Coordinates of C-alpha atoms in Angstrom, one line a residue:
Chain I
M1 CA 11.1 14.2 -1.3
K2 CA 13.6 15.3 1.3
A3 CA 13.7 18.8 0.0
A4 CA 9.9 19.0 -0.2
V5 CA 9.4 17.7 3.3
S6 CA 12.1 19.9 4.8
A7 CA 10.7 23.0 3.2
G8 CA 7.2 21.9 4.3
S9 CA 8.4 21.6 7.9
L10 CA 9.8 25.1 7.7
L11 CA 6.5 26.4 6.4
L12 CA 4.7 24.8 9.2
E13 CA 7.1 26.2 11.8
Y14 CA 6.4 29.7 10.7
S15 CA 2.7 29.3 10.0
G16 CA 1.5 30.6 13.4
D17 CA 3.4 33.8 13.0
R18 CA 2.4 37.1 11.5
V19 CA 4.0 36.7 8.1
K20 CA 5.3 39.8 6.3
T21 CA 3.9 39.9 2.8
S22 CA 5.0 41.9 -0.3
P23 CA 2.8 42.4 -3.4
K24 CA 4.0 41.1 -6.8
E25 CA 1.8 41.4 -9.9
S26 CA -1.6 41.7 -8.3
L27 CA -3.4 41.9 -5.0
R28 CA -3.6 38.1 -5.0
D29 CA 0.0 37.6 -6.2
I30 CA 2.1 38.0 -3.1
V31 CA 5.3 36.8 -1.6
T32 CA 6.2 36.2 2.0
E33 CA 9.6 36.0 3.7
V34 CA 8.7 32.4 4.4
D35 CA 8.5 31.7 0.7
M36 CA 12.1 32.8 0.5
Y37 CA 13.3 30.8 3.5
A38 CA 11.6 27.7 2.1
E39 CA 13.0 28.2 -1.3
K40 CA 16.5 28.6 0.0
K41 CA 16.1 25.3 1.9
V42 CA 15.0 23.5 -1.2
I43 CA 17.8 24.9 -3.3
S44 CA 20.4 23.9 -0.8
I45 CA 19.1 20.3 -0.6
L46 CA 18.9 20.0 -4.4
R47 CA 22.4 21.5 -4.9
K48 CA 23.8 19.0 -2.4
A49 CA 21.9 16.0 -3.9
D50 CA 22.4 16.9 -7.5
P51 CA 25.4 19.1 -8.0
G52 CA 25.6 21.0 -11.2
C53 CA 21.8 20.8 -11.9
Q54 CA 19.9 23.8 -13.1
I55 CA 17.1 25.1 -10.9
L56 CA 14.1 27.3 -11.8
T57 CA 12.3 28.7 -8.8
E58 CA 9.4 31.1 -8.3
E59 CA 11.2 33.7 -6.3
T60 CA 14.9 33.5 -7.3
G61 CA 14.4 32.7 -10.9
R62 CA 16.8 30.5 -12.9
L63 CA 20.0 29.2 -11.4
T64 CA 22.4 27.9 -13.9
G65 CA 24.3 24.7 -13.6
T66 CA 27.0 22.7 -15.3
R67 CA 24.4 20.2 -16.5
G68 CA 22.1 21.4 -19.2
D69 CA 20.0 18.3 -19.5
K70 CA 18.3 18.5 -16.2
L71 CA 16.2 21.2 -14.7
W72 CA 14.5 21.2 -11.3
I73 CA 11.4 23.4 -11.0
V74 CA 10.5 24.6 -7.6
D75 CA 7.6 26.3 -6.0
A76 CA 8.4 26.3 -2.3
L77 CA 5.0 27.6 -1.4
D78 CA 2.2 27.1 -3.8
G79 CA -0.9 28.7 -2.2
T80 CA 0.7 31.7 -0.5
V81 CA -2.6 33.5 0.0
N82 CA -4.0 30.4 1.7
Y83 CA -0.9 30.2 3.8
V84 CA -1.0 33.8 5.1
N85 CA -4.7 33.3 5.9
H86 CA -4.1 30.1 7.8
I87 CA -6.0 28.0 5.3
P88 CA -4.3 24.6 5.2
L89 CA -4.3 24.3 1.5
Y90 CA -0.8 25.0 0.4
N91 CA 2.0 22.9 -0.9
V92 CA 5.7 22.6 -1.7
S93 CA 5.9 21.5 -5.3
I94 CA 9.1 20.2 -6.9
S95 CA 9.6 18.6 -10.2
C96 CA 12.5 17.4 -12.4
V97 CA 12.4 18.0 -16.1
E98 CA 14.7 16.2 -18.5
K99 CA 14.9 17.2 -22.1
G100 CA 11.8 19.3 -21.7
N101 CA 9.7 16.6 -20.2
P102 CA 8.7 16.4 -16.5
V103 CA 10.0 13.0 -15.2
V104 CA 9.7 13.4 -11.4
G105 CA 7.1 15.2 -9.3
V106 CA 6.7 15.7 -5.6
I107 CA 4.0 17.7 -3.9
Y108 CA 3.9 18.0 -0.1
N109 CA 1.1 19.5 2.0
P110 CA 2.8 19.9 5.5
V111 CA -0.5 20.5 7.4
L112 CA -2.3 17.4 6.1
G113 CA 0.9 15.3 5.9
D114 CA 0.1 14.4 2.3
L115 CA 3.2 13.6 0.3
Y116 CA 2.4 12.9 -3.4
Y117 CA 5.3 11.6 -5.5
G118 CA 5.7 9.9 -8.8
A119 CA 8.3 9.3 -11.4
E120 CA 8.3 7.8 -14.9
G121 CA 8.6 4.1 -14.6
Y122 CA 8.1 4.1 -10.8
G123 CA 4.4 4.7 -10.3
V124 CA 2.7 7.4 -8.3
Y125 CA 1.8 7.5 -4.6
R126 CA 0.3 9.5 -1.7
N127 CA 2.4 8.6 1.3
H128 CA 2.6 4.8 1.1
V129 CA -0.4 4.3 -1.0
R130 CA -0.3 3.9 -4.8
I131 CA -2.9 6.2 -6.3
K132 CA -4.8 6.5 -9.6
V133 CA -7.5 8.7 -11.0
K134 CA -11.1 7.8 -10.4
D135 CA -12.7 7.9 -13.8
G136 CA -16.3 9.2 -14.0
V137 CA -18.7 11.1 -16.2
P138 CA -18.6 14.9 -15.8
G139 CA -22.0 15.0 -14.0
E140 CA -20.5 12.9 -11.2
C141 CA -17.2 14.8 -11.0
L142 CA -16.0 17.7 -9.0
F143 CA -13.6 20.1 -10.7
A144 CA -11.3 22.9 -9.8
A145 CA -10.0 26.0 -11.5
A146 CA -6.8 28.0 -10.9
F147 CA -7.2 31.6 -12.0
S148 CA -4.3 33.5 -13.2
G149 CA -2.6 35.8 -10.6
K150 CA -1.6 38.3 -13.3
K151 CA -2.9 41.9 -13.4
Y152 CA -6.6 42.3 -14.0
D153 CA -7.5 42.2 -17.7
P154 CA -11.3 42.4 -18.1
A155 CA -11.4 40.4 -21.4
S156 CA -9.4 37.4 -20.4
R157 CA -10.8 37.4 -16.8
S158 CA -14.3 37.3 -18.3
E159 CA -13.4 34.2 -20.3
E160 CA -12.1 32.5 -17.1
F161 CA -15.3 33.3 -15.2
L162 CA -17.5 32.0 -18.1
A163 CA -15.6 28.7 -18.1
F164 CA -15.9 28.5 -14.3
E165 CA -19.6 29.2 -14.5
K166 CA -20.2 26.6 -17.1
V167 CA -18.3 23.8 -15.4
N168 CA -19.8 24.8 -12.0
D169 CA -23.3 24.4 -13.4
T170 CA -22.9 21.2 -15.4
S171 CA -20.9 19.1 -12.9
R172 CA -20.8 18.4 -9.1
G173 CA -19.3 21.8 -8.9
C174 CA -16.1 23.8 -9.4
L175 CA -13.7 24.8 -6.7
R176 CA -11.1 27.5 -6.6
T177 CA -8.7 26.1 -4.0
G178 CA -5.9 28.7 -4.4
S179 CA -3.3 26.0 -5.1
A180 CA -2.9 24.5 -8.5
S181 CA -0.6 21.8 -7.3
L182 CA -3.3 20.8 -4.8
N183 CA -5.8 20.6 -7.6
L184 CA -3.5 18.4 -9.7
S185 CA -2.7 16.0 -6.9
Y186 CA -6.4 15.7 -6.1
V187 CA -7.1 14.7 -9.7
A188 CA -4.3 12.1 -9.4
E189 CA -5.8 10.7 -6.3
G190 CA -9.4 10.5 -7.6
R191 CA -10.8 13.3 -5.5
L192 CA -11.3 15.6 -8.4
G193 CA -12.4 14.8 -11.9
G194 CA -10.3 17.5 -13.5
C195 CA -8.8 20.9 -13.2
W196 CA -7.5 23.7 -15.4
G197 CA -5.7 27.0 -15.3
K198 CA -4.9 29.8 -17.6
A199 CA -1.7 31.8 -17.5
N200 CA -0.4 30.0 -14.5
K201 CA 3.3 29.7 -13.8
I202 CA 5.1 26.6 -14.7
W203 CA 6.4 26.0 -11.1
D204 CA 2.8 25.9 -9.9
I205 CA 2.0 22.9 -12.1
A206 CA 5.1 21.1 -13.2
A207 CA 5.1 18.5 -10.4
G208 CA 1.3 18.1 -10.6
I209 CA 1.3 17.5 -14.3
I210 CA 3.6 14.5 -14.1
I211 CA 1.8 13.1 -11.0
A212 CA -1.6 13.4 -12.6
N213 CA -0.3 12.0 -15.9
L214 CA 1.2 9.0 -14.2
A215 CA -2.0 8.4 -12.2
G216 CA -3.9 8.1 -15.5
A217 CA -5.3 11.6 -16.1
H218 CA -5.4 13.1 -19.6
V219 CA -3.0 16.1 -19.5
E220 CA -2.6 18.9 -21.9
Y221 CA -0.5 22.0 -21.3
H222 CA 1.2 24.7 -23.4
Y223 CA 3.4 27.7 -22.9
L224 CA 1.7 31.0 -23.4
N225 CA 4.9 32.9 -22.8
P226 CA 8.1 30.9 -22.1
E227 CA 10.0 33.9 -21.0
K228 CA 7.6 34.6 -18.2
S229 CA 7.1 30.8 -17.6
L230 CA 3.3 31.3 -18.3
V231 CA 1.4 28.1 -19.1
S232 CA -2.2 27.1 -19.6
Y233 CA -3.3 23.6 -19.0
A234 CA -6.2 21.2 -18.6
V235 CA -6.2 17.9 -16.8
A236 CA -9.1 15.4 -16.5
V237 CA -10.0 11.8 -15.9
P238 CA -10.5 10.1 -19.3
S239 CA -14.3 10.1 -19.3
A240 CA -14.4 13.8 -18.5
W241 CA -11.7 15.0 -20.9
D242 CA -13.8 15.8 -23.9
Y243 CA -16.2 17.7 -21.6
L244 CA -13.6 19.8 -19.8
S245 CA -11.3 20.5 -22.8
G246 CA -14.4 21.5 -24.8
I247 CA -15.1 24.2 -22.3
V248 CA -11.7 25.4 -21.2
L249 CA -9.3 24.9 -24.1
P250 CA -9.3 27.3 -27.0
R251 CA -10.9 25.7 -30.1
K252 CA -8.3 24.8 -32.7
Chain V
M1 CA -23.1 -38.1 -3.9
R2 CA -20.2 -35.9 -5.0
R3 CA -20.3 -32.3 -4.1
V4 CA -19.0 -29.1 -5.8
L5 CA -16.4 -26.8 -4.3
L6 CA -15.7 -23.4 -5.9
V7 CA -12.4 -22.0 -4.7
Y8 CA -11.4 -18.4 -5.3
G9 CA -7.6 -18.3 -5.4
A10 CA -5.4 -21.2 -6.6
G11 CA -2.5 -20.1 -4.5
A12 CA -0.9 -21.5 -1.4
I13 CA -4.0 -22.2 0.7
G14 CA -6.5 -22.8 -2.1
R15 CA -4.4 -25.2 -4.0
G16 CA -1.9 -26.5 -1.5
Y17 CA -3.9 -27.0 1.6
L18 CA -7.6 -27.0 0.9
P19 CA -7.6 -30.4 -0.8
W20 CA -6.3 -31.9 2.5
V21 CA -9.4 -30.5 4.2
F22 CA -12.1 -31.1 1.6
S23 CA -11.1 -34.3 -0.1
P24 CA -11.1 -34.5 -3.9
Q25 CA -12.7 -37.9 -3.4
E26 CA -15.8 -36.2 -2.2
F27 CA -15.6 -32.8 -3.9
D28 CA -15.3 -31.7 -7.5
Y29 CA -12.9 -28.8 -7.5
Y30 CA -13.4 -25.6 -9.5
Y31 CA -11.0 -22.7 -9.2
V32 CA -11.1 -19.0 -10.0
E33 CA -7.6 -17.6 -10.4
T34 CA -6.3 -14.1 -11.5
N35 CA -2.9 -15.3 -12.6
P36 CA -3.3 -16.4 -16.2
A37 CA -0.2 -18.6 -16.2
I38 CA -1.5 -20.7 -13.3
A39 CA -5.0 -20.8 -14.6
N40 CA -3.9 -22.0 -18.0
L41 CA -1.6 -24.6 -16.6
I42 CA -4.3 -26.0 -14.4
N43 CA -6.7 -26.2 -17.3
T44 CA -4.1 -27.9 -19.5
Q45 CA -3.1 -30.4 -16.9
K46 CA -6.6 -30.8 -15.4
Q47 CA -4.9 -31.6 -12.1
F48 CA -2.0 -30.7 -9.8
T49 CA 0.0 -32.1 -7.0
T50 CA 0.0 -31.1 -3.4
C51 CA 2.5 -32.6 -1.0
R52 CA 2.0 -32.5 2.8
I53 CA 4.9 -33.0 5.2
R54 CA 4.3 -35.9 7.5
N55 CA 6.9 -37.5 9.8
G56 CA 9.6 -35.7 8.0
A57 CA 8.6 -36.8 4.5
Y58 CA 6.4 -35.7 1.7
E59 CA 3.0 -37.3 1.2
C60 CA 1.7 -36.3 -2.2
M61 CA -1.8 -36.2 -3.6
T62 CA -3.0 -35.6 -7.1
V63 CA -6.0 -33.2 -7.2
P64 CA -8.3 -33.4 -10.3
V65 CA -9.7 -30.0 -11.3
V66 CA -12.8 -29.7 -13.4
Q67 CA -12.0 -26.2 -14.5
C68 CA -10.0 -23.1 -13.5
F69 CA -11.8 -19.9 -14.4
R70 CA -10.6 -16.4 -14.9
P71 CA -12.5 -14.0 -12.6
G72 CA -16.0 -13.3 -14.0
E73 CA -16.3 -16.6 -15.9
E74 CA -17.4 -18.7 -13.0
T75 CA -21.1 -17.5 -12.8
A76 CA -22.7 -20.8 -13.8
V77 CA -20.7 -22.8 -11.2
I78 CA -21.8 -20.5 -8.3
D79 CA -25.3 -21.9 -8.6
K80 CA -24.3 -25.5 -8.4
A81 CA -21.6 -25.1 -5.8
D82 CA -22.2 -26.7 -2.4
A83 CA -19.7 -24.3 -0.9
I84 CA -17.5 -21.4 -1.9
V85 CA -14.1 -20.9 -0.4
T86 CA -12.0 -17.7 -0.6
A87 CA -8.3 -17.6 -0.2
V88 CA -7.4 -14.6 -2.2
G89 CA -5.9 -11.9 0.1
P90 CA -7.6 -8.8 1.3
R91 CA -6.9 -6.7 -1.8
N92 CA -9.1 -9.0 -3.9
I93 CA -12.2 -9.1 -1.7
Y94 CA -14.1 -6.3 -3.5
P95 CA -14.0 -7.8 -7.0
L96 CA -14.7 -11.2 -5.6
S97 CA -17.8 -9.9 -3.7
E98 CA -19.1 -8.5 -7.0
S99 CA -18.9 -11.9 -8.5
I100 CA -20.7 -13.8 -5.8
K101 CA -23.4 -11.1 -5.1
G102 CA -26.8 -12.7 -4.9
T103 CA -25.8 -16.1 -3.9
T104 CA -26.8 -17.5 -0.4
K105 CA -24.4 -20.5 -0.7
P106 CA -22.0 -20.9 2.3
V107 CA -18.8 -18.9 1.9
I108 CA -15.8 -20.0 3.9
C109 CA -13.2 -17.3 4.2
C110 CA -9.7 -18.6 4.6
E111 CA -8.3 -15.1 4.8
N112 CA -5.7 -13.6 7.1
D113 CA -8.1 -11.1 8.4
A114 CA -11.0 -11.8 10.7
S115 CA -13.1 -8.8 9.4
I116 CA -13.4 -10.3 5.9
P117 CA -16.6 -12.4 6.5
S118 CA -18.6 -9.4 7.7
L119 CA -17.2 -7.3 4.9
I120 CA -18.3 -9.9 2.3
T121 CA -21.7 -10.1 4.0
T122 CA -22.0 -6.3 3.8
L123 CA -21.0 -6.3 0.1
T124 CA -23.0 -9.3 -1.0
G125 CA -26.0 -9.4 1.4
N126 CA -25.2 -13.1 2.0
P127 CA -25.5 -13.9 5.7
N128 CA -24.0 -17.3 5.2
V129 CA -20.3 -16.2 5.3
V130 CA -18.0 -17.8 7.9
F131 CA -14.4 -17.4 9.0
A132 CA -11.9 -20.2 8.9
I133 CA -8.4 -20.4 10.2
P134 CA -6.0 -22.7 8.3
D135 CA -3.4 -23.1 11.1
V136 CA -0.8 -24.2 8.6
I137 CA 2.1 -22.8 6.6
T138 CA 1.8 -23.6 3.0
S139 CA 4.4 -22.6 0.5
N140 CA 3.3 -21.4 -2.9
T141 CA 6.0 -23.4 -4.6
A142 CA 7.9 -26.6 -4.0
P143 CA 11.5 -27.9 -4.2
P144 CA 12.9 -28.6 -7.6
E145 CA 12.5 -32.4 -7.4
L146 CA 8.8 -32.0 -7.0
L147 CA 8.4 -29.2 -9.6
N148 CA 10.2 -31.3 -12.2
K149 CA 7.4 -33.9 -11.9
D150 CA 4.6 -31.3 -11.8
P151 CA 5.2 -27.6 -12.3
L152 CA 2.1 -26.9 -10.2
S153 CA 3.4 -28.8 -7.2
I154 CA 3.0 -27.2 -3.9
V155 CA 4.1 -28.1 -0.4
T156 CA 2.1 -27.7 2.8
E157 CA 2.4 -28.6 6.4
D158 CA 0.1 -31.1 8.0
G159 CA -1.9 -28.4 9.7
T160 CA -5.2 -28.0 11.3
C161 CA -8.1 -26.0 9.9
Y162 CA -10.5 -24.4 12.3
I163 CA -13.9 -23.5 10.8
D164 CA -16.9 -21.8 12.2
E165 CA -19.3 -24.5 13.3
R166 CA -22.2 -23.0 11.5
V167 CA -21.1 -24.9 8.3
S168 CA -20.2 -28.1 10.1
Y169 CA -22.6 -30.0 7.7
L170 CA -19.9 -29.7 5.1
G171 CA -17.8 -32.2 6.9
G172 CA -14.1 -32.6 5.9
N173 CA -10.8 -33.0 7.7
C174 CA -11.1 -30.0 9.9
I175 CA -12.2 -28.9 13.4
Y176 CA -15.5 -27.0 13.7
I177 CA -15.6 -24.7 16.7
N178 CA -17.8 -22.0 18.1
Q179 CA -17.0 -18.3 17.6
D180 CA -15.4 -17.9 21.1
E181 CA -12.9 -20.7 20.4
L182 CA -12.4 -19.3 16.9
S183 CA -11.6 -15.9 18.4
K184 CA -9.0 -17.5 20.7
Q185 CA -7.4 -19.3 17.8
W186 CA -7.4 -16.1 15.8
M187 CA -5.7 -14.1 18.5
A188 CA -3.0 -16.8 18.7
K189 CA -2.6 -16.9 14.9
L190 CA -2.6 -13.1 14.6
Y191 CA 0.1 -12.5 17.2
L192 CA 1.9 -15.8 17.7
H193 CA 2.0 -16.7 14.1
N194 CA 1.7 -13.7 11.9
T195 CA 4.0 -11.3 13.8
P196 CA 7.1 -13.5 14.3
H197 CA 6.5 -15.2 10.9
C198 CA 6.9 -12.0 9.0
I199 CA 9.7 -10.8 11.2
A200 CA 11.6 -14.0 10.2
A201 CA 10.9 -13.2 6.6
Y202 CA 12.1 -9.5 6.7
L203 CA 15.3 -10.6 8.5
G204 CA 15.8 -13.3 5.9
Y205 CA 15.5 -10.7 3.2
I206 CA 18.3 -8.8 4.7
L207 CA 20.4 -12.0 4.8
Q208 CA 19.5 -12.5 1.1
V209 CA 18.2 -16.0 1.6
N210 CA 15.1 -17.3 -0.2
Y211 CA 13.3 -19.4 2.3
L212 CA 12.2 -19.0 5.9
H213 CA 14.0 -22.0 7.3
E214 CA 17.2 -20.6 5.8
S215 CA 16.6 -17.3 7.7
M216 CA 16.0 -19.2 10.9
K217 CA 19.3 -21.0 10.6
N218 CA 21.0 -17.7 11.4
P219 CA 21.4 -17.6 15.2
H220 CA 20.8 -13.8 15.4
V221 CA 17.6 -14.2 13.5
D222 CA 16.4 -17.2 15.6
R223 CA 17.1 -15.1 18.7
I224 CA 15.2 -12.1 17.5
V225 CA 12.2 -14.2 16.3
T226 CA 12.1 -16.1 19.5
G227 CA 12.3 -12.8 21.4
A228 CA 9.4 -11.4 19.4
M229 CA 7.5 -14.6 20.1
N230 CA 8.1 -14.1 23.9
E231 CA 6.9 -10.5 23.7
M232 CA 3.7 -11.7 21.9
Q233 CA 3.2 -14.4 24.6
Q234 CA 3.4 -11.8 27.3
L235 CA 0.9 -9.6 25.4
L236 CA -1.6 -12.4 25.0
A237 CA -1.5 -13.3 28.6
K238 CA -1.6 -9.7 29.9
K239 CA -4.0 -8.1 27.5
F240 CA -6.3 -10.9 26.4
F241 CA -6.0 -13.3 29.5
I242 CA -5.4 -16.3 27.2
D243 CA -4.1 -19.2 29.3
Q244 CA -0.3 -19.7 29.5
Q245 CA -0.4 -23.4 28.6
F246 CA -2.1 -22.8 25.3
I247 CA 0.1 -19.8 24.5
G248 CA 3.3 -21.8 25.3
W249 CA 2.2 -24.8 23.2
Y250 CA 1.3 -22.6 20.3
A251 CA 4.5 -20.6 20.4
D252 CA 6.7 -23.7 20.4
K253 CA 4.7 -25.2 17.6
E254 CA 5.2 -22.0 15.5
L255 CA 8.9 -21.8 16.1
Q256 CA 9.4 -25.4 15.0
R257 CA 7.3 -24.6 12.0
F258 CA 9.5 -21.6 11.0
R259 CA 12.6 -23.8 11.3
N260 CA 11.1 -26.7 9.2
S261 CA 13.6 -27.3 6.4
L262 CA 11.1 -29.3 4.3
L263 CA 8.7 -26.5 4.0
F264 CA 10.4 -24.1 1.5
D265 CA 8.3 -21.1 2.6
P266 CA 9.4 -18.3 0.3
I267 CA 10.6 -15.1 1.9
S268 CA 9.0 -13.1 -0.9
R269 CA 5.6 -14.5 -0.1
V270 CA 5.7 -14.0 3.6
A271 CA 7.3 -10.5 3.4
R272 CA 5.0 -9.4 0.6
E273 CA 3.3 -5.9 0.9
P274 CA 5.2 -4.5 4.0
F275 CA 2.9 -1.5 4.2
R276 CA -0.1 -3.7 4.9
K277 CA 1.8 -5.5 7.6
L278 CA 2.9 -2.1 9.0
A279 CA -0.6 -0.7 9.1
P280 CA -1.6 0.8 12.5
N281 CA -3.7 -2.2 13.5
E282 CA -1.7 -4.9 11.9
R283 CA 0.9 -7.5 13.0
L284 CA 3.9 -5.2 13.3
I285 CA 3.0 -1.7 14.3
G286 CA -0.3 -2.8 15.8
A287 CA 1.4 -5.6 17.8
A288 CA 4.1 -3.2 19.0
Q289 CA 1.5 -0.6 20.0
L290 CA -0.4 -3.1 22.1
C291 CA 2.8 -4.2 23.8
V292 CA 3.7 -0.6 24.7
S293 CA 0.1 -0.1 26.0
C294 CA 0.6 -3.1 28.3
G295 CA 4.0 -1.9 29.6
I296 CA 6.0 -4.5 27.5
I297 CA 9.0 -3.0 25.7
P298 CA 8.8 -4.9 22.3
Q299 CA 12.5 -4.6 21.5
N300 CA 12.6 -7.6 19.2
I301 CA 9.4 -6.6 17.4
L302 CA 10.9 -3.1 16.9
L303 CA 13.9 -4.8 15.2
G304 CA 11.3 -6.7 13.0
I305 CA 9.6 -3.4 12.2
M306 CA 13.0 -1.8 11.2
A307 CA 13.7 -4.9 9.0
A308 CA 10.3 -4.4 7.3
F309 CA 11.3 -0.8 6.6
C310 CA 14.3 -2.1 4.8
Y311 CA 12.3 -4.5 2.5
D312 CA 13.2 -3.0 -0.8
N313 CA 12.3 -5.9 -3.1
P314 CA 11.8 -4.3 -6.5
A315 CA 9.2 -6.9 -7.5
D316 CA 6.9 -6.1 -4.5
P317 CA 3.8 -3.9 -4.9
D318 CA 5.0 -1.8 -1.9
V319 CA 8.4 -1.1 -3.5
N320 CA 7.9 2.6 -2.7
I321 CA 8.9 1.9 0.9
K322 CA 12.4 2.0 -0.5
Y323 CA 11.9 5.5 -2.0
L324 CA 10.5 6.8 1.2
M325 CA 13.3 5.2 3.4
D326 CA 16.0 6.5 1.0
S327 CA 14.5 10.0 0.8
L328 CA 13.1 10.9 4.2
A329 CA 14.6 11.6 7.5
P330 CA 13.6 8.9 10.1
K331 CA 11.3 11.3 11.9
D332 CA 9.5 12.2 8.6
F333 CA 9.4 8.6 7.5
L334 CA 7.7 7.6 10.7
R335 CA 5.2 10.5 10.5
I336 CA 4.4 10.4 6.8
A337 CA 4.7 6.8 5.8
M338 CA 3.8 5.1 9.1
Q339 CA 1.3 7.7 10.4
L340 CA 2.9 7.7 13.8
R341 CA 2.5 10.9 15.7
P342 CA 5.6 12.7 17.1
G343 CA 5.6 12.3 20.8
E344 CA 3.7 9.0 21.0
A345 CA 5.6 6.2 22.7
L346 CA 6.2 4.0 19.6
Y347 CA 7.4 6.9 17.5
E348 CA 9.9 7.9 20.2
L349 CA 11.0 4.3 20.7
L350 CA 11.7 3.7 17.0
L351 CA 13.4 7.0 16.6
K352 CA 15.6 6.6 19.7
R353 CA 16.7 3.1 18.6
W354 CA 16.9 3.9 14.8
D355 CA 20.7 3.9 14.3
N356 CA 21.3 1.2 16.8
D357 CA 18.7 -1.1 15.2
I358 CA 19.9 -0.4 11.7
G359 CA 23.4 -1.4 12.9
T360 CA 22.1 -4.6 14.4
L361 CA 20.4 -5.5 11.1
R362 CA 23.5 -4.7 9.1
N363 CA 25.5 -7.1 11.3
L364 CA 23.1 -10.1 11.0
N365 CA 25.6 -11.9 8.9
D366 CA 28.4 -11.6 11.5
I367 CA 28.3 -14.8 13.4

């Protein structure tokens, strides 16, 4: 929590400035110098609090440690496009994975002051309030999608748009917020009925996955390409799970 | 003719105090209780014991109970009840309102929140919902010698119950007053009782004692609680123009109450749910804000607030206060967990005094 809030304060500090951006894999996949500052801040706090741990971050990559059982996954700025456009929908997202399972998740939106956190056996909260999903049938739920930031591929992009269209037309609607961690935390709090993403990066969703899961959401995710940390996932409140998974998950 | 009373909540007030207000000789008691252990025991025993403290001794009464329902099972009794009493705590008002929707029977709210009657009216459509102030401390347990005789024993003070005069036809051992008087009593209870009471509990938790009177035996605690009481007295006089004589009498009565060694008021009950007590309009942050707005520096209440921040009871629903305190810098804790804005007076006061106040609390045991 300390790392997330410290990095969030740093993001806020720089948010009024003209931020220098560099492209990554696509026009929508960019990095700013503030991403790097915030990430360094998180790494230094984690290293101090948990010496020897391994860390996987969006910008720096994997940092090895003496302890192989524990991995911190960090996205110091999830929602970079929102950030550079002064849209207050971006988060710091940090999770801890033990033996392959996420066990701690923290998501912090510094503009709204929303701190989501949860850990196995400890419950899940926003700031001081314990949260849980708000179950509801799909027709009464709002959903959100996170599109892959990878290079444009007409076939897979077309699949994403088709799923988006179907959910959008058969529910209260479908958003594209630009922050996967925001979507997941909103499912956990009962603001959204579900969300999904295809070929997202693990650091976008690791914290949100555990938070949504602890709050009572049905969660399913799998690696598309572990080397590149690419994952697809779907998360929904129990009553909307069959509906959402039927549309967005590949048929087995 | 005997009448029927349906009581939601077989806890401290519902079980311990209410039978002294509405006598079991006149009323048949039915309860609705969420705790299955208590509900089962009441149904097995068909009675329980409540002991009130009078002249330094316990006066005990056996209360027969017709039935104790689990929530949702009481529908048939709602129709035949002469009155419904709620003593369930704010978190249970929504499900309770679902259960009593449709009835126009009088509902007496013995809740520690004056907005509850209008909330229940809104939720149920019943206009016949009134507020009551049980001016009493009731423990939700009893000393071992009483529990050995009856595990449902409960101990209460010999208090006074103030009830909205609109239901005076119900009679009972209480004082029916109009809404202006009720409002004055509520202000006194809210600030002269609730604020110092929970401060004594949070300080007691730091001392690792179990009961409020044990906390008050510590001279530092007594001094801080008395100081908080003084700050509240100043506030009531300055902000609400309540007469000094009434305030002084009420404050003395409360302090004696907190020190009462027969009461066995558990710290865990009084300190329960610190985030609720630290909410912006509640008894700690809310009271401190009002003091600051009137030019009173609430230094003892600030110590009480800091003590509430340190309430890390793992059995409490608000145990996450510990995670937040352990993880966040004080400035972030105040902003994120307490919703205080940087720059506002209370934020700055708490921040400035943080280390000093934590030090004072750590040294409570040094006498």
